[in-house]
Short mmCIF file of C-alpha atoms in Angstrom, two decimals:
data_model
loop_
_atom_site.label_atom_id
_atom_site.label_comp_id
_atom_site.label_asym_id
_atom_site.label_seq_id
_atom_site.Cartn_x
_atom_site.Cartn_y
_atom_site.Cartn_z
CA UNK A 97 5.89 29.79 -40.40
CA UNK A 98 8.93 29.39 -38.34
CA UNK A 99 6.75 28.37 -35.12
CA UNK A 100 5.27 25.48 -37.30
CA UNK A 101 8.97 24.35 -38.23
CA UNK A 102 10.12 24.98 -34.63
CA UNK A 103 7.62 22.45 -33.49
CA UNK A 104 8.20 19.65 -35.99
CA UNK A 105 12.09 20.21 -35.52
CA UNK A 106 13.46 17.60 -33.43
CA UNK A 107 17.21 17.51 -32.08
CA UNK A 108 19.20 14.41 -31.49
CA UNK A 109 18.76 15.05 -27.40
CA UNK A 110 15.33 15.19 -27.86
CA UNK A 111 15.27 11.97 -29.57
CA UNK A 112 17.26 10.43 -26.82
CA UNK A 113 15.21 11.72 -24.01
CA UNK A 114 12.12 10.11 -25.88
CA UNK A 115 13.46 6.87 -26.51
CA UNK A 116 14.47 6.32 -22.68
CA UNK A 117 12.30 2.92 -21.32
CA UNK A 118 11.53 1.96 -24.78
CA UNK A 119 13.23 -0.61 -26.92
CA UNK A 120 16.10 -0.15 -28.80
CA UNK A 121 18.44 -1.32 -30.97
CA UNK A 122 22.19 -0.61 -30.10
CA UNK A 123 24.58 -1.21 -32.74
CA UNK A 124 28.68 -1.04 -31.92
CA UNK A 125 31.58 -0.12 -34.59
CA UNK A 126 32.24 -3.98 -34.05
CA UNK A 127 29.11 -4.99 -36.20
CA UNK A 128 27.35 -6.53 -33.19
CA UNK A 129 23.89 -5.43 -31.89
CA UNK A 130 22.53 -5.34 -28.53
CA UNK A 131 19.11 -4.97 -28.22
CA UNK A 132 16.52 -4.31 -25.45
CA UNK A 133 15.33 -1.56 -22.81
CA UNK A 134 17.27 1.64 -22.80
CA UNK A 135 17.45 2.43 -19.11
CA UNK A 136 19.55 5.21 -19.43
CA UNK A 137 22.83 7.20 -21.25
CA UNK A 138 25.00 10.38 -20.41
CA UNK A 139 26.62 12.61 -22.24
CA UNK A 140 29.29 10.66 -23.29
CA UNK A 141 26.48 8.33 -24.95
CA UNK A 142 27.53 5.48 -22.59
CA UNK A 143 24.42 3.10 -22.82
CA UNK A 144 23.01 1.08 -19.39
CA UNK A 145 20.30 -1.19 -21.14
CA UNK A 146 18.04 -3.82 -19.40
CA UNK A 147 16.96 -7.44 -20.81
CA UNK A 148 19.50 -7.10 -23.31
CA UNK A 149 20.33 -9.21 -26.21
CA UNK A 150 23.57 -9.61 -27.99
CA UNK A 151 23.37 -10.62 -32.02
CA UNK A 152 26.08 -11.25 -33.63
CA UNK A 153 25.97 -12.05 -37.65
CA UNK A 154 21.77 -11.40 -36.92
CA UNK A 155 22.25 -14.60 -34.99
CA UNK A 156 21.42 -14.09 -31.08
CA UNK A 157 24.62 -15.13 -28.92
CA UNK A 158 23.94 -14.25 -25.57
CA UNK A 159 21.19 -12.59 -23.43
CA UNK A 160 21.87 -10.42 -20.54
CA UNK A 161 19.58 -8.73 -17.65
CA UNK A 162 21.46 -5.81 -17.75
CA UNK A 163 24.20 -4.23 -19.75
CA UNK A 164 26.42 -1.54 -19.69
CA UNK A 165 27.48 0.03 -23.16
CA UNK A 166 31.18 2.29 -23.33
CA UNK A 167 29.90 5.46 -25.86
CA UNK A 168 33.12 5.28 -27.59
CA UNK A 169 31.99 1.48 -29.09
CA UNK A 170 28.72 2.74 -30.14
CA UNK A 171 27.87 3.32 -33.64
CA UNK A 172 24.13 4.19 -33.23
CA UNK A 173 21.20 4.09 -31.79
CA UNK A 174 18.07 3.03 -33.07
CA UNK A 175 14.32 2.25 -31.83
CA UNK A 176 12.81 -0.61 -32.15
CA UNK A 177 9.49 -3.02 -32.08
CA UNK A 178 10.30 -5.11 -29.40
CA UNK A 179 7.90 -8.01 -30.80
CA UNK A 180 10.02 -7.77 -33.98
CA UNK A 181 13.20 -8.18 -32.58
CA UNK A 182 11.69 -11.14 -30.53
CA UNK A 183 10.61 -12.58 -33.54
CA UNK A 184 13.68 -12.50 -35.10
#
């Protein structure tokens, strides 16, 4: 039994490591979201993301090509459907 809960079991760095190149949503202690392309974090969950968006109020202020996110701002992470978020 434990192998089968060993599998399923999934740990926040795995999580990470799957989510890298895929969109996400990015959301700061501020209230504002940034979403796009996770290129890559470290271990001090600093962010670099690529055709990034920045909403404000759910209301889209600014885009970016690339963006660099300080860990210390950063609330959570979350995935995303990219054509949802473009829809938005």
């Amino acid at each position: 039994m434990s192998g089968t809960e060993k599998s399923s079991t999934k740990t926040p760095a795995d999580f990470l490591k799957s989510i890298r190149g895929r969109p996400v949503v990015v959301k700061l202690n501020s209230g504002v979201d940034y979403r796009g392309i996770l290129a890559c974090l470290d271990g001090y969950m600093n962010i670099a993301m690529e055709q990034t968006e920045e909403y404000v109020n759910g209301q889209l202020k600014n885009k970016y090509g690339d963006a660099f996110i300080r860990g210390n701002n950063v609330l959570y992470i979350s995935t995303s459907k990219r054509t949802l978020a473009e829809g938005a």
